[in-house]
Tab-separated table of C-alpha atoms in Angstrom:
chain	number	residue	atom	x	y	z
A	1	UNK	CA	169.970	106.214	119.099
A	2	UNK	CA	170.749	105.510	122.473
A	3	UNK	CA	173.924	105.909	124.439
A	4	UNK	CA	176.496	102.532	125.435
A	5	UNK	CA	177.059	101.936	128.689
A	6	UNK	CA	180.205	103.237	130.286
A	7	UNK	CA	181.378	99.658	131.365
A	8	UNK	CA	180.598	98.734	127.607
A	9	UNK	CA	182.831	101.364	126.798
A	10	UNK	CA	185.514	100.872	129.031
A	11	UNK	CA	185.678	96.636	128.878
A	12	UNK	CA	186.454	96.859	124.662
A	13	UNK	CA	189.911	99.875	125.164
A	14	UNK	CA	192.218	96.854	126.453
A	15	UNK	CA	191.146	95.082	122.646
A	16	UNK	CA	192.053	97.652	120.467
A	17	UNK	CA	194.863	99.929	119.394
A	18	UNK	CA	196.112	103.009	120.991
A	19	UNK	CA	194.411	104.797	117.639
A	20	UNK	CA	191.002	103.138	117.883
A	21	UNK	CA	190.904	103.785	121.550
A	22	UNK	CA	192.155	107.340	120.966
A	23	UNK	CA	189.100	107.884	118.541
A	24	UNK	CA	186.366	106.293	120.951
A	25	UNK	CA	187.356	108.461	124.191
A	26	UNK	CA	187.782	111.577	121.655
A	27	UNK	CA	184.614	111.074	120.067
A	28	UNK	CA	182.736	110.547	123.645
A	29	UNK	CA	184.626	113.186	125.549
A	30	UNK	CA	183.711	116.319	122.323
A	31	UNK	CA	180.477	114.580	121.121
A	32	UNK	CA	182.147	114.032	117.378
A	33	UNK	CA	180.247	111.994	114.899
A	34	UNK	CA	182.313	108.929	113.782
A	35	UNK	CA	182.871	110.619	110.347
A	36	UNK	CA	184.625	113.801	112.392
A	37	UNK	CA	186.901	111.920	114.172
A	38	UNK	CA	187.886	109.111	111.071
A	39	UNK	CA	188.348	112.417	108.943
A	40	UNK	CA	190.334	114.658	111.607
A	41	UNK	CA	193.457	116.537	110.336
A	42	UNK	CA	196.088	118.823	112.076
A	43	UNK	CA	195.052	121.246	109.751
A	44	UNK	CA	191.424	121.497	110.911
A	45	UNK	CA	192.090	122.017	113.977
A	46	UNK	CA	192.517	126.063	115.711
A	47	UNK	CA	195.001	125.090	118.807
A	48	UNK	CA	195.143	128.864	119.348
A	49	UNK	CA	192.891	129.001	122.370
A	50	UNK	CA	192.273	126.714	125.693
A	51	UNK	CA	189.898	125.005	123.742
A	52	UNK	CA	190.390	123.828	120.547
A	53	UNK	CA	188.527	124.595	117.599
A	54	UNK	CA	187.708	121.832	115.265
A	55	UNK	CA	186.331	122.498	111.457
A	56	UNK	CA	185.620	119.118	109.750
A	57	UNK	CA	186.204	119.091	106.089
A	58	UNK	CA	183.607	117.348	105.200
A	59	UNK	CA	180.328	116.802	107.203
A	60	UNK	CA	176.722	115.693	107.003
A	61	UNK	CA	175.195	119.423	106.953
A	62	UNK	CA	177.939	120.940	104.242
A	63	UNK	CA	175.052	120.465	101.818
A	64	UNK	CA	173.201	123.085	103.491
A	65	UNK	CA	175.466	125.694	103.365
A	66	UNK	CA	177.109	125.637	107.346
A	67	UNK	CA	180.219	125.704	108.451
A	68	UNK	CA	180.644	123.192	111.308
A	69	UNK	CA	182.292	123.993	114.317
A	70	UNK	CA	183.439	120.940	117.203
A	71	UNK	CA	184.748	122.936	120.504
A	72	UNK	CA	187.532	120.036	122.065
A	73	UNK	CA	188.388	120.595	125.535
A	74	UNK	CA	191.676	119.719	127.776
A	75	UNK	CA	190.651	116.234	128.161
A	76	UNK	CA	190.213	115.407	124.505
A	77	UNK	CA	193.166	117.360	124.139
A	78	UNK	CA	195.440	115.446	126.210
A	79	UNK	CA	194.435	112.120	124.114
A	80	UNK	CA	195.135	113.512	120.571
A	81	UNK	CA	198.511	115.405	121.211
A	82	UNK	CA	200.311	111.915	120.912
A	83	UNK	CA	198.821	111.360	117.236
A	84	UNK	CA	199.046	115.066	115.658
A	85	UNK	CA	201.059	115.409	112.730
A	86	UNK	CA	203.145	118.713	112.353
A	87	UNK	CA	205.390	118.310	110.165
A	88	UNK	CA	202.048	116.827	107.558
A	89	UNK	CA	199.380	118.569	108.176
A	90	UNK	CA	197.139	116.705	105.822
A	91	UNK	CA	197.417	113.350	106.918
A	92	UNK	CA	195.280	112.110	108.916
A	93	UNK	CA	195.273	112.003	113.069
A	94	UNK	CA	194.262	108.403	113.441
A	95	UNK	CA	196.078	106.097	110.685
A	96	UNK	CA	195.481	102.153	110.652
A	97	UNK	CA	198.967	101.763	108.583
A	98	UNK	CA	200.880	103.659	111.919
A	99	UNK	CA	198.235	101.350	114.048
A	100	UNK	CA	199.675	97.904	112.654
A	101	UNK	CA	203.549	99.682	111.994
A	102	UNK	CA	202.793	99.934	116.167
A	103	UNK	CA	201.718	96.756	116.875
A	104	UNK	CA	204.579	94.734	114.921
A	105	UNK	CA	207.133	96.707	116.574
A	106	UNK	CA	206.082	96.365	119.980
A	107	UNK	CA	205.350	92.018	119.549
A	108	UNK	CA	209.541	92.613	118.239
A	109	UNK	CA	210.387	94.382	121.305
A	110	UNK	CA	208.863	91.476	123.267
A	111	UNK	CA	209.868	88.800	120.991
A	112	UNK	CA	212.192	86.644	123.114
A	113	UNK	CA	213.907	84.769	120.309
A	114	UNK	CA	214.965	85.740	117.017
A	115	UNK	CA	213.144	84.406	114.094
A	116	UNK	CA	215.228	82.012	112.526
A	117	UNK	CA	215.542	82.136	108.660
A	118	UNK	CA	213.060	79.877	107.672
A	119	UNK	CA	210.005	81.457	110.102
A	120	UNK	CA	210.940	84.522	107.640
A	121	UNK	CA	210.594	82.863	104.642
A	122	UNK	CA	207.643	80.951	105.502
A	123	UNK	CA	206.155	84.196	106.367
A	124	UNK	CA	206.905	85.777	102.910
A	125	UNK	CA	205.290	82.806	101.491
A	126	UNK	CA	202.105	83.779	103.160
A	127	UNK	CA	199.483	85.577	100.974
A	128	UNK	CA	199.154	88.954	102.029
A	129	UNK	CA	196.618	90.711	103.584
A	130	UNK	CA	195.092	94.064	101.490
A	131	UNK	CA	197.738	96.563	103.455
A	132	UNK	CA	196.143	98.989	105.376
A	133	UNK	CA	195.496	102.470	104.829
A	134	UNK	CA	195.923	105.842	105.568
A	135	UNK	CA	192.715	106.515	107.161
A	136	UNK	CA	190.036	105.152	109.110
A	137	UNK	CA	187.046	103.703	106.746
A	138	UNK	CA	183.336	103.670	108.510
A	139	UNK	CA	183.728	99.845	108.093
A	140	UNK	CA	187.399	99.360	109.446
A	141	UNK	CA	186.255	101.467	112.518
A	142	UNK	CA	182.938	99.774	113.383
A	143	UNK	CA	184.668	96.581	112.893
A	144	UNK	CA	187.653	97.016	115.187
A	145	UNK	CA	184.993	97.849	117.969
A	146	UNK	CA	183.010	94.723	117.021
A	147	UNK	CA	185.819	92.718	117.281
A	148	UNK	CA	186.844	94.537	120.636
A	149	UNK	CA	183.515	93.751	121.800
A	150	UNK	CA	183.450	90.333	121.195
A	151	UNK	CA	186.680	89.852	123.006
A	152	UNK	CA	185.516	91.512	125.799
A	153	UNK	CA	182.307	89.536	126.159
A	154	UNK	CA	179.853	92.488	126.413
A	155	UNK	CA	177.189	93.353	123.881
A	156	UNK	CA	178.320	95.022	120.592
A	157	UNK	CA	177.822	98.722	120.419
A	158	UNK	CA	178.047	101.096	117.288
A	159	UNK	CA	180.704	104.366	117.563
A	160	UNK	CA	177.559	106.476	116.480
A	161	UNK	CA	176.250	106.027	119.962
A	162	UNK	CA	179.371	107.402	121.665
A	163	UNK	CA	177.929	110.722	120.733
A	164	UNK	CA	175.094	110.397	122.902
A	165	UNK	CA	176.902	109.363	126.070
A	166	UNK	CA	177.981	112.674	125.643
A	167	UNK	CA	174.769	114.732	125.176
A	168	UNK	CA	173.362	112.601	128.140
A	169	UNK	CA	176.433	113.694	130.330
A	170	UNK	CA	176.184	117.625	129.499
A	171	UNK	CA	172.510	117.843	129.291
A	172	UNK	CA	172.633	116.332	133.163
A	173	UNK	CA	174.789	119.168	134.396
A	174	UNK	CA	173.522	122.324	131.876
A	175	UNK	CA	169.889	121.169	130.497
A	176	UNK	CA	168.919	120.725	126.991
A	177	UNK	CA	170.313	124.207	125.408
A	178	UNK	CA	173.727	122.940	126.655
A	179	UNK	CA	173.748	119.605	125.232
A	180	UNK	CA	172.079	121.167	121.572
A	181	UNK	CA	174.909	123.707	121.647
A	182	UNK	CA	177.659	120.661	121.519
A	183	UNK	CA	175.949	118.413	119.386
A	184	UNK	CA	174.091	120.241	116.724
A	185	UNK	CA	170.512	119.037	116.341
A	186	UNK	CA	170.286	115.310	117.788
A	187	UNK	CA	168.924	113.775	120.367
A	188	UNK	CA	165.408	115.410	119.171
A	189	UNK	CA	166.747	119.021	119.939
A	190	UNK	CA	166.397	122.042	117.333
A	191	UNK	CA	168.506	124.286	117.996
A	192	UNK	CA	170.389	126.546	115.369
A	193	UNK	CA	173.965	125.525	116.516
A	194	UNK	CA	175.872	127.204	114.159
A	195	UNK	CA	175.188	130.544	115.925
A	196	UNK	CA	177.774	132.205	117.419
A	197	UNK	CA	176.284	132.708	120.816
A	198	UNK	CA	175.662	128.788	120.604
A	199	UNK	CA	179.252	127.963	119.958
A	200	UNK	CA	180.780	130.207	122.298
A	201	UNK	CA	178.371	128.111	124.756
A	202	UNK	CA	179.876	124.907	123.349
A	203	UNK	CA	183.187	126.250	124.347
A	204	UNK	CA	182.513	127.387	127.722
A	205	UNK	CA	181.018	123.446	128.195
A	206	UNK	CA	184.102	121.530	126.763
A	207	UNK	CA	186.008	123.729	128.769
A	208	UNK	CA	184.761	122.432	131.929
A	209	UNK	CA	184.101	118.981	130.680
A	210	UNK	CA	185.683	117.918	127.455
């Protein structure tokens, strides 16, 4: 898997919502899977330190017995304070229900006219679309970024490669040892990452850079 290229990256954020685009700079910026950051609660995440600790609920190694640890630095931070959920700690971060909820209130704010009674009733009339969730699906996700893509004109990427644009970025500045401490074994690195010396590496990198 390869990583996208940053003006890939950066030409599909106008074309999406302030949750999708939220997810994509979190997941590049920590070096989550897509899976970590469509699953993230408040409730998995340690906030007790500089830099945060993330423990997925589910992940693709659980069936060997690890606990997985994601270090998230000041940057990342900064992007998912907006979108925690305090007072329900088990919902979700990113939610494509508070995504559309969002979007229909801010085409209001900048509706110019009323609509008259009949626009509403026509619009009842319409068949509804299947409402949408509470969570990010791996299809809704990929999809919103196709779509994005297509909008932008640039070639359609996958959020699985976002991952990699981060392992390319840290192994440039601290090698390969660095880079296998954030992302686990990828990139065609074996490292065991779920030692504690490892981690506390992973948190000295996001740090400085995540």
């Amino acid at each position: 898997v390869k990583p996208v290229a940053a003006a890939y990256v950066e030409a599909v954020l106008p074309h999406v919502t302030a949750q999708v685009r939220a997810m994509i700079r979190v997941q590049e910026l920590a070096g989550m899977r897509p899976q970590d950051v469509r699953n993230m609660r408040t409730c998995d995440l340690d906030m007790s330190g500089d830099v945060w600790v993330y423990t997925p609920w589910t992940h693709k190694t659980e069936h060997h017995g690890h606990i997985r640890r994601i270090a998230i630095g000041p940057r990342a931070q900064a992007i998912l304070w907006p979108f925690l959920k305090p007072d329900d700690t088990t919902a979700y971060v990113f939610s494509p229900k508070e995504a559309v909820a969002a979007e229909r209130s801010e085409r209001a704010r900048h509706r110019k006219t009323p609509r008259t009674p009949s626009e509403r009733a026509q619009r009842r009339k319409q068949k509804p679309k299947r409402a949408p969730g509470d969570q990010y699906t791996k299809t809704g996700y990929e999809s919103a970024i196709r779509r994005a893509c297509k909008k932008a004109g640039v070639p359609h990427w996958s959020p699985n490669r976002l991952r990699h644009n981060c392992g390319t970025i840290i192994r440039k500045k601290h090698g390969v040892e660095g880079a296998a401490a954030v992302l686990g074994n990828s990139l065609g690195m074996v490292v065991e990452v779920y030692a504690e010396s490892n981690f506390e590496l992973a948190i000295k990198i996001m740090r400085e850079m995540g």
